[in-house]
């Protein structure tokens, strides 16, 4: 539990690396917030770039519902983005219909 930083960078087909970007996030131990055994399965994930389209209106992240998404992978489609800086946002919904931040 605590603050952490996620660092991302990408390499193109010519072997050139892009700039690294970092995002700070807070990891919370959910068993202190929700009693053990009462955590709901994550049932939906979505992503969007830059502007929030509204809950449930982002691009779907395919997933198998469950409490453990350790091996979740997906490819974000960037083909429609104009050149320049953008922000990638992710969020997930649980079986009780509650969306994360």
mmCIF file of N, CA and C in Angstrom:
data_model
loop_
_atom_site.group_PDB
_atom_site.id
_atom_site.type_symbol
_atom_site.label_atom_id
_atom_site.label_comp_id
_atom_site.label_asym_id
_atom_site.label_seq_id
_atom_site.Cartn_x
_atom_site.Cartn_y
_atom_site.Cartn_z
ATOM 1 N N UNK A 1 0.840 -1.211 0.000
ATOM 2 C CA UNK A 1 0.000 0.000 0.000
ATOM 3 C C UNK A 1 0.867 1.250 0.000
ATOM 4 N N UNK A 2 0.423 2.266 -0.706
ATOM 5 C CA UNK A 2 1.150 3.524 -0.763
ATOM 6 C C UNK A 2 1.230 4.077 -2.166
ATOM 7 N N UNK A 3 2.011 5.132 -2.316
ATOM 8 C CA UNK A 3 2.185 5.785 -3.610
ATOM 9 C C UNK A 3 3.271 5.077 -4.413
ATOM 10 N N UNK A 4 3.025 4.961 -5.704
ATOM 11 C CA UNK A 4 3.965 4.325 -6.621
ATOM 12 C C UNK A 4 3.959 5.102 -7.926
ATOM 13 N N UNK A 5 4.945 4.820 -8.795
ATOM 14 C CA UNK A 5 4.977 5.440 -10.111
ATOM 15 C C UNK A 5 5.022 4.370 -11.175
ATOM 16 N N UNK A 6 4.183 4.532 -12.194
ATOM 17 C CA UNK A 6 4.180 3.676 -13.370
ATOM 18 C C UNK A 6 4.897 4.432 -14.474
ATOM 19 N N UNK A 7 5.923 3.819 -15.060
ATOM 20 C CA UNK A 7 6.693 4.446 -16.139
ATOM 21 C C UNK A 7 6.420 3.680 -17.430
ATOM 22 N N UNK A 8 6.171 4.395 -18.506
ATOM 23 C CA UNK A 8 5.894 3.791 -19.811
ATOM 24 C C UNK A 8 6.788 4.408 -20.874
ATOM 25 N N UNK A 9 7.231 3.576 -21.808
ATOM 26 C CA UNK A 9 7.890 4.062 -23.013
ATOM 27 C C UNK A 9 7.708 3.001 -24.084
ATOM 28 N N UNK A 10 7.829 3.413 -25.325
ATOM 29 C CA UNK A 10 7.580 2.513 -26.443
ATOM 30 C C UNK A 10 8.706 2.625 -27.459
ATOM 31 N N UNK A 11 8.935 1.531 -28.176
ATOM 32 C CA UNK A 11 9.974 1.484 -29.202
ATOM 33 C C UNK A 11 9.308 1.302 -30.558
ATOM 34 N N UNK A 12 9.798 2.043 -31.562
ATOM 35 C CA UNK A 12 9.219 1.923 -32.888
ATOM 36 C C UNK A 12 9.898 0.801 -33.681
ATOM 37 N N UNK A 13 9.438 0.580 -34.913
ATOM 38 C CA UNK A 13 9.943 -0.503 -35.747
ATOM 39 C C UNK A 13 11.411 -0.304 -36.130
ATOM 40 N N UNK A 14 11.925 0.912 -36.000
ATOM 41 C CA UNK A 14 13.325 1.203 -36.317
ATOM 42 C C UNK A 14 14.234 1.085 -35.089
ATOM 43 N N UNK A 15 13.656 0.630 -33.977
ATOM 44 C CA UNK A 15 14.450 0.458 -32.768
ATOM 45 C C UNK A 15 14.653 1.715 -31.950
ATOM 46 N N UNK A 16 13.942 2.792 -32.272
ATOM 47 C CA UNK A 16 14.075 4.055 -31.528
ATOM 48 C C UNK A 16 13.072 4.086 -30.389
ATOM 49 N N UNK A 17 13.553 4.416 -29.199
ATOM 50 C CA UNK A 17 12.695 4.515 -28.022
ATOM 51 C C UNK A 17 12.117 5.919 -27.916
ATOM 52 N N UNK A 18 10.862 5.997 -27.511
ATOM 53 C CA UNK A 18 10.228 7.284 -27.240
ATOM 54 C C UNK A 18 10.585 7.762 -25.849
ATOM 55 N N UNK A 19 10.077 8.917 -25.502
ATOM 56 C CA UNK A 19 10.320 9.471 -24.175
ATOM 57 C C UNK A 19 9.554 8.666 -23.129
ATOM 58 N N UNK A 20 10.095 8.597 -21.949
ATOM 59 C CA UNK A 20 9.425 7.915 -20.848
ATOM 60 C C UNK A 20 8.429 8.872 -20.211
ATOM 61 N N UNK A 21 7.251 8.369 -19.921
ATOM 62 C CA UNK A 21 6.262 9.147 -19.185
ATOM 63 C C UNK A 21 5.966 8.408 -17.887
ATOM 64 N N UNK A 22 5.654 9.141 -16.854
ATOM 65 C CA UNK A 22 5.398 8.528 -15.551
ATOM 66 C C UNK A 22 4.082 9.036 -14.993
ATOM 67 N N UNK A 23 3.397 8.170 -14.279
ATOM 68 C CA UNK A 23 2.153 8.521 -13.600
ATOM 69 C C UNK A 23 2.227 8.009 -12.170
ATOM 70 N N UNK A 24 1.869 8.862 -11.244
ATOM 71 C CA UNK A 24 1.815 8.464 -9.846
ATOM 72 C C UNK A 24 0.444 7.883 -9.559
ATOM 73 N N UNK A 25 0.410 6.799 -8.799
ATOM 74 C CA UNK A 25 -0.857 6.216 -8.390
ATOM 75 C C UNK A 25 -0.744 5.731 -6.959
ATOM 76 N N UNK A 26 -1.885 5.538 -6.316
ATOM 77 C CA UNK A 26 -1.928 5.059 -4.944
ATOM 78 C C UNK A 26 -2.530 3.669 -4.936
ATOM 79 N N UNK A 27 -1.781 2.719 -4.392
ATOM 80 C CA UNK A 27 -2.262 1.344 -4.259
ATOM 81 C C UNK A 27 -2.795 1.190 -2.842
ATOM 82 N N UNK A 28 -4.050 0.791 -2.752
ATOM 83 C CA UNK A 28 -4.694 0.639 -1.453
ATOM 84 C C UNK A 28 -4.945 -0.838 -1.186
ATOM 85 N N UNK A 29 -4.744 -1.244 0.036
ATOM 86 C CA UNK A 29 -5.044 -2.613 0.433
ATOM 87 C C UNK A 29 -6.557 -2.704 0.631
ATOM 88 N N UNK A 30 -7.256 -3.299 -0.313
ATOM 89 C CA UNK A 30 -8.718 -3.306 -0.289
ATOM 90 C C UNK A 30 -9.295 -4.084 0.889
ATOM 91 N N UNK A 31 -8.542 -5.006 1.454
ATOM 92 C CA UNK A 31 -9.095 -5.760 2.591
ATOM 93 C C UNK A 31 -9.262 -4.876 3.814
ATOM 94 N N UNK A 32 -8.627 -3.694 3.832
ATOM 95 C CA UNK A 32 -8.852 -2.770 4.945
ATOM 96 C C UNK A 32 -10.076 -1.902 4.693
ATOM 97 N N UNK A 33 -10.507 -1.811 3.449
ATOM 98 C CA UNK A 33 -11.668 -1.007 3.077
ATOM 99 C C UNK A 33 -12.924 -1.878 3.002
ATOM 100 N N UNK A 34 -12.787 -3.050 2.418
ATOM 101 C CA UNK A 34 -13.885 -4.001 2.260
ATOM 102 C C UNK A 34 -13.496 -5.265 3.018
ATOM 103 N N UNK A 35 -14.359 -5.771 3.884
ATOM 104 C CA UNK A 35 -14.004 -6.986 4.626
ATOM 105 C C UNK A 35 -13.624 -8.133 3.693
ATOM 106 N N UNK A 36 -12.613 -8.939 4.099
ATOM 107 C CA UNK A 36 -12.214 -10.075 3.268
ATOM 108 C C UNK A 36 -13.423 -10.946 2.911
ATOM 109 N N UNK A 37 -13.425 -11.462 1.712
ATOM 110 C CA UNK A 37 -14.535 -12.299 1.256
ATOM 111 C C UNK A 37 -15.692 -11.516 0.676
ATOM 112 N N UNK A 38 -15.676 -10.193 0.801
ATOM 113 C CA UNK A 38 -16.760 -9.371 0.272
ATOM 114 C C UNK A 38 -16.347 -8.547 -0.945
ATOM 115 N N UNK A 39 -15.119 -8.732 -1.400
ATOM 116 C CA UNK A 39 -14.700 -8.033 -2.621
ATOM 117 C C UNK A 39 -15.480 -8.589 -3.798
ATOM 118 N N UNK A 40 -16.020 -7.703 -4.599
ATOM 119 C CA UNK A 40 -16.782 -8.123 -5.778
ATOM 120 C C UNK A 40 -15.840 -8.357 -6.947
ATOM 121 N N UNK A 41 -16.207 -9.270 -7.823
ATOM 122 C CA UNK A 41 -15.435 -9.515 -9.036
ATOM 123 C C UNK A 41 -15.379 -8.265 -9.905
ATOM 124 N N UNK A 42 -14.260 -8.057 -10.563
ATOM 125 C CA UNK A 42 -14.161 -7.039 -11.603
ATOM 126 C C UNK A 42 -14.836 -7.641 -12.832
ATOM 127 N N UNK A 43 -15.778 -6.918 -13.416
ATOM 128 C CA UNK A 43 -16.563 -7.465 -14.519
ATOM 129 C C UNK A 43 -16.362 -6.735 -15.839
ATOM 130 N N UNK A 44 -15.818 -5.520 -15.794
ATOM 131 C CA UNK A 44 -15.663 -4.741 -17.031
ATOM 132 C C UNK A 44 -14.477 -3.807 -16.878
ATOM 133 N N UNK A 45 -13.797 -3.591 -17.983
ATOM 134 C CA UNK A 45 -12.720 -2.614 -18.038
ATOM 135 C C UNK A 45 -12.876 -1.785 -19.290
ATOM 136 N N UNK A 46 -12.414 -0.552 -19.228
ATOM 137 C CA UNK A 46 -12.458 0.304 -20.402
ATOM 138 C C UNK A 46 -11.295 1.283 -20.363
ATOM 139 N N UNK A 47 -10.944 1.794 -21.543
ATOM 140 C CA UNK A 47 -9.930 2.828 -21.630
ATOM 141 C C UNK A 47 -10.413 3.924 -22.565
ATOM 142 N N UNK A 48 -9.795 5.076 -22.422
ATOM 143 C CA UNK A 48 -10.068 6.184 -23.329
ATOM 144 C C UNK A 48 -8.862 7.113 -23.309
ATOM 145 N N UNK A 49 -8.769 7.926 -24.329
ATOM 146 C CA UNK A 49 -7.689 8.899 -24.427
ATOM 147 C C UNK A 49 -8.238 10.298 -24.191
ATOM 148 N N UNK A 50 -7.510 11.077 -23.436
ATOM 149 C CA UNK A 50 -7.707 12.511 -23.266
ATOM 150 C C UNK A 50 -9.016 12.887 -22.574
ATOM 151 N N UNK A 51 -10.152 12.875 -23.252
ATOM 152 C CA UNK A 51 -11.429 13.339 -22.681
ATOM 153 C C UNK A 51 -12.300 12.149 -22.270
ATOM 154 N N UNK A 52 -12.866 12.228 -21.084
ATOM 155 C CA UNK A 52 -13.714 11.158 -20.550
ATOM 156 C C UNK A 52 -15.057 11.132 -21.288
ATOM 157 N N UNK A 53 -15.390 10.016 -21.964
ATOM 158 C CA UNK A 53 -16.656 9.929 -22.685
ATOM 159 C C UNK A 53 -17.838 9.584 -21.780
ATOM 160 N N UNK A 54 -17.574 9.287 -20.513
ATOM 161 C CA UNK A 54 -18.620 8.876 -19.578
ATOM 162 C C UNK A 54 -18.449 7.403 -19.224
ATOM 163 N N UNK A 55 -18.901 7.047 -18.039
ATOM 164 C CA UNK A 55 -18.777 5.671 -17.568
ATOM 165 C C UNK A 55 -19.482 4.707 -18.517
ATOM 166 N N UNK A 56 -18.770 3.642 -18.902
ATOM 167 C CA UNK A 56 -19.322 2.637 -19.798
ATOM 168 C C UNK A 56 -19.229 2.993 -21.268
ATOM 169 N N UNK A 57 -18.671 4.161 -21.586
ATOM 170 C CA UNK A 57 -18.612 4.609 -22.978
ATOM 171 C C UNK A 57 -17.194 4.613 -23.547
ATOM 172 N N UNK A 58 -16.222 4.087 -22.779
ATOM 173 C CA UNK A 58 -14.858 3.991 -23.273
ATOM 174 C C UNK A 58 -14.711 2.756 -24.155
ATOM 175 N N UNK A 59 -13.492 2.497 -24.599
ATOM 176 C CA UNK A 59 -13.195 1.314 -25.400
ATOM 177 C C UNK A 59 -13.047 0.121 -24.467
ATOM 178 N N UNK A 60 -13.748 -0.953 -24.770
ATOM 179 C CA UNK A 60 -13.765 -2.139 -23.919
ATOM 180 C C UNK A 60 -12.379 -2.764 -23.788
ATOM 181 N N UNK A 61 -12.047 -3.188 -22.573
ATOM 182 C CA UNK A 61 -10.856 -3.989 -22.308
ATOM 183 C C UNK A 61 -11.361 -5.400 -22.040
ATOM 184 N N UNK A 62 -11.106 -6.342 -22.940
ATOM 185 C CA UNK A 62 -11.595 -7.709 -22.734
ATOM 186 C C UNK A 62 -10.966 -8.318 -21.479
ATOM 187 N N UNK A 63 -11.791 -8.931 -20.640
ATOM 188 C CA UNK A 63 -11.284 -9.563 -19.435
ATOM 189 C C UNK A 63 -12.196 -10.697 -19.003
ATOM 190 N N UNK A 64 -11.639 -11.594 -18.226
ATOM 191 C CA UNK A 64 -12.413 -12.648 -17.588
ATOM 192 C C UNK A 64 -12.757 -12.139 -16.194
ATOM 193 N N UNK A 65 -14.051 -12.030 -15.846
ATOM 194 C CA UNK A 65 -14.410 -11.507 -14.534
ATOM 195 C C UNK A 65 -13.718 -12.269 -13.403
ATOM 196 N N UNK A 66 -13.273 -11.530 -12.420
ATOM 197 C CA UNK A 66 -12.615 -12.131 -11.272
ATOM 198 C C UNK A 66 -12.036 -11.073 -10.355
ATOM 199 N N UNK A 67 -11.480 -11.525 -9.247
ATOM 200 C CA UNK A 67 -10.862 -10.623 -8.276
ATOM 201 C C UNK A 67 -9.387 -10.408 -8.574
ATOM 202 N N UNK A 68 -8.790 -11.296 -9.354
ATOM 203 C CA UNK A 68 -7.367 -11.254 -9.649
ATOM 204 C C UNK A 68 -7.158 -11.013 -11.139
ATOM 205 N N UNK A 69 -6.688 -9.827 -11.493
ATOM 206 C CA UNK A 69 -6.439 -9.491 -12.891
ATOM 207 C C UNK A 69 -4.943 -9.325 -13.145
ATOM 208 N N UNK A 70 -4.110 -10.066 -12.409
ATOM 209 C CA UNK A 70 -2.658 -9.927 -12.507
ATOM 210 C C UNK A 70 -2.120 -10.115 -13.912
ATOM 211 N N UNK A 71 -2.719 -10.961 -14.710
ATOM 212 C CA UNK A 71 -2.194 -11.250 -16.045
ATOM 213 C C UNK A 71 -2.985 -10.579 -17.161
ATOM 214 N N UNK A 72 -3.715 -9.537 -16.841
ATOM 215 C CA UNK A 72 -4.513 -8.834 -17.837
ATOM 216 C C UNK A 72 -3.606 -8.080 -18.802
ATOM 217 N N UNK A 73 -3.806 -8.307 -20.081
ATOM 218 C CA UNK A 73 -3.091 -7.556 -21.112
ATOM 219 C C UNK A 73 -4.097 -7.097 -22.161
ATOM 220 N N UNK A 74 -3.803 -5.984 -22.806
ATOM 221 C CA UNK A 74 -4.641 -5.499 -23.900
ATOM 222 C C UNK A 74 -3.812 -4.541 -24.737
ATOM 223 N N UNK A 75 -4.257 -4.283 -25.943
ATOM 224 C CA UNK A 75 -3.599 -3.328 -26.829
ATOM 225 C C UNK A 75 -4.532 -2.137 -27.028
ATOM 226 N N UNK A 76 -4.054 -0.955 -26.704
ATOM 227 C CA UNK A 76 -4.837 0.266 -26.905
ATOM 228 C C UNK A 76 -4.641 0.739 -28.339
ATOM 229 N N UNK A 77 -5.725 0.961 -29.052
ATOM 230 C CA UNK A 77 -5.680 1.395 -30.446
ATOM 231 C C UNK A 77 -5.390 2.893 -30.512
ATOM 232 N N UNK A 78 -4.232 3.245 -31.037
ATOM 233 C CA UNK A 78 -3.830 4.650 -31.117
ATOM 234 C C UNK A 78 -3.920 5.204 -32.543
ATOM 235 N N UNK A 79 -4.460 4.429 -33.475
ATOM 236 C CA UNK A 79 -4.449 4.842 -34.883
ATOM 237 C C UNK A 79 -5.237 6.127 -35.153
ATOM 238 N N UNK A 80 -6.265 6.412 -34.376
ATOM 239 C CA UNK A 80 -7.073 7.609 -34.622
ATOM 240 C C UNK A 80 -6.507 8.859 -33.945
ATOM 241 N N UNK A 81 -5.442 8.722 -33.161
ATOM 242 C CA UNK A 81 -4.885 9.868 -32.451
ATOM 243 C C UNK A 81 -4.030 10.732 -33.371
ATOM 244 N N UNK A 82 -4.131 12.032 -33.205
ATOM 245 C CA UNK A 82 -3.260 12.969 -33.907
ATOM 246 C C UNK A 82 -1.872 12.897 -33.273
ATOM 247 N N UNK A 83 -0.818 13.233 -34.020
ATOM 248 C CA UNK A 83 0.514 13.279 -33.417
ATOM 249 C C UNK A 83 0.536 14.266 -32.248
ATOM 250 N N UNK A 84 1.276 13.939 -31.209
ATOM 251 C CA UNK A 84 1.390 14.821 -30.055
ATOM 252 C C UNK A 84 1.184 14.072 -28.759
ATOM 253 N N UNK A 85 1.042 14.822 -27.689
ATOM 254 C CA UNK A 85 0.881 14.243 -26.361
ATOM 255 C C UNK A 85 -0.581 13.893 -26.091
ATOM 256 N N UNK A 86 -0.794 12.756 -25.457
ATOM 257 C CA UNK A 86 -2.124 12.303 -25.092
ATOM 258 C C UNK A 86 -2.071 11.644 -23.724
ATOM 259 N N UNK A 87 -3.231 11.495 -23.099
ATOM 260 C CA UNK A 87 -3.322 10.786 -21.827
ATOM 261 C C UNK A 87 -4.194 9.564 -22.008
ATOM 262 N N UNK A 88 -3.682 8.421 -21.561
ATOM 263 C CA UNK A 88 -4.424 7.163 -21.579
ATOM 264 C C UNK A 88 -5.033 6.970 -20.197
ATOM 265 N N UNK A 89 -6.343 6.731 -20.155
ATOM 266 C CA UNK A 89 -7.059 6.519 -18.893
ATOM 267 C C UNK A 89 -7.645 5.109 -18.883
ATOM 268 N N UNK A 90 -7.583 4.448 -17.740
ATOM 269 C CA UNK A 90 -8.158 3.115 -17.547
ATOM 270 C C UNK A 90 -9.091 3.150 -16.351
ATOM 271 N N UNK A 91 -10.154 2.354 -16.417
ATOM 272 C CA UNK A 91 -11.014 2.182 -15.240
ATOM 273 C C UNK A 91 -11.728 0.848 -15.347
ATOM 274 N N UNK A 92 -12.184 0.374 -14.195
ATOM 275 C CA UNK A 92 -12.796 -0.946 -14.114
ATOM 276 C C UNK A 92 -14.054 -0.873 -13.261
ATOM 277 N N UNK A 93 -15.001 -1.782 -13.553
ATOM 278 C CA UNK A 93 -16.278 -1.847 -12.843
ATOM 279 C C UNK A 93 -16.389 -3.202 -12.153
ATOM 280 N N UNK A 94 -16.979 -3.200 -10.948
ATOM 281 C CA UNK A 94 -17.143 -4.459 -10.224
ATOM 282 C C UNK A 94 -18.551 -5.037 -10.429
ATOM 283 N N UNK A 95 -18.770 -6.218 -9.882
ATOM 284 C CA UNK A 95 -20.041 -6.924 -10.055
ATOM 285 C C UNK A 95 -21.214 -6.193 -9.405
ATOM 286 N N UNK A 96 -20.926 -5.221 -8.533
ATOM 287 C CA UNK A 96 -21.988 -4.417 -7.913
ATOM 288 C C UNK A 96 -22.295 -3.165 -8.713
ATOM 289 N N UNK A 97 -21.674 -3.037 -9.891
ATOM 290 C CA UNK A 97 -21.939 -1.887 -10.752
ATOM 291 C C UNK A 97 -21.153 -0.645 -10.389
ATOM 292 N N UNK A 98 -20.172 -0.759 -9.494
ATOM 293 C CA UNK A 98 -19.369 0.407 -9.067
ATOM 294 C C UNK A 98 -18.133 0.526 -9.933
ATOM 295 N N UNK A 99 -17.935 1.723 -10.489
ATOM 296 C CA UNK A 99 -16.748 2.021 -11.287
ATOM 297 C C UNK A 99 -15.647 2.531 -10.388
ATOM 298 N N UNK A 100 -14.410 2.163 -10.718
ATOM 299 C CA UNK A 100 -13.244 2.729 -10.043
ATOM 300 C C UNK A 100 -12.968 4.114 -10.594
ATOM 301 N N UNK A 101 -11.982 4.747 -10.048
ATOM 302 C CA UNK A 101 -11.613 6.105 -10.476
ATOM 303 C C UNK A 101 -10.910 6.072 -11.806
#
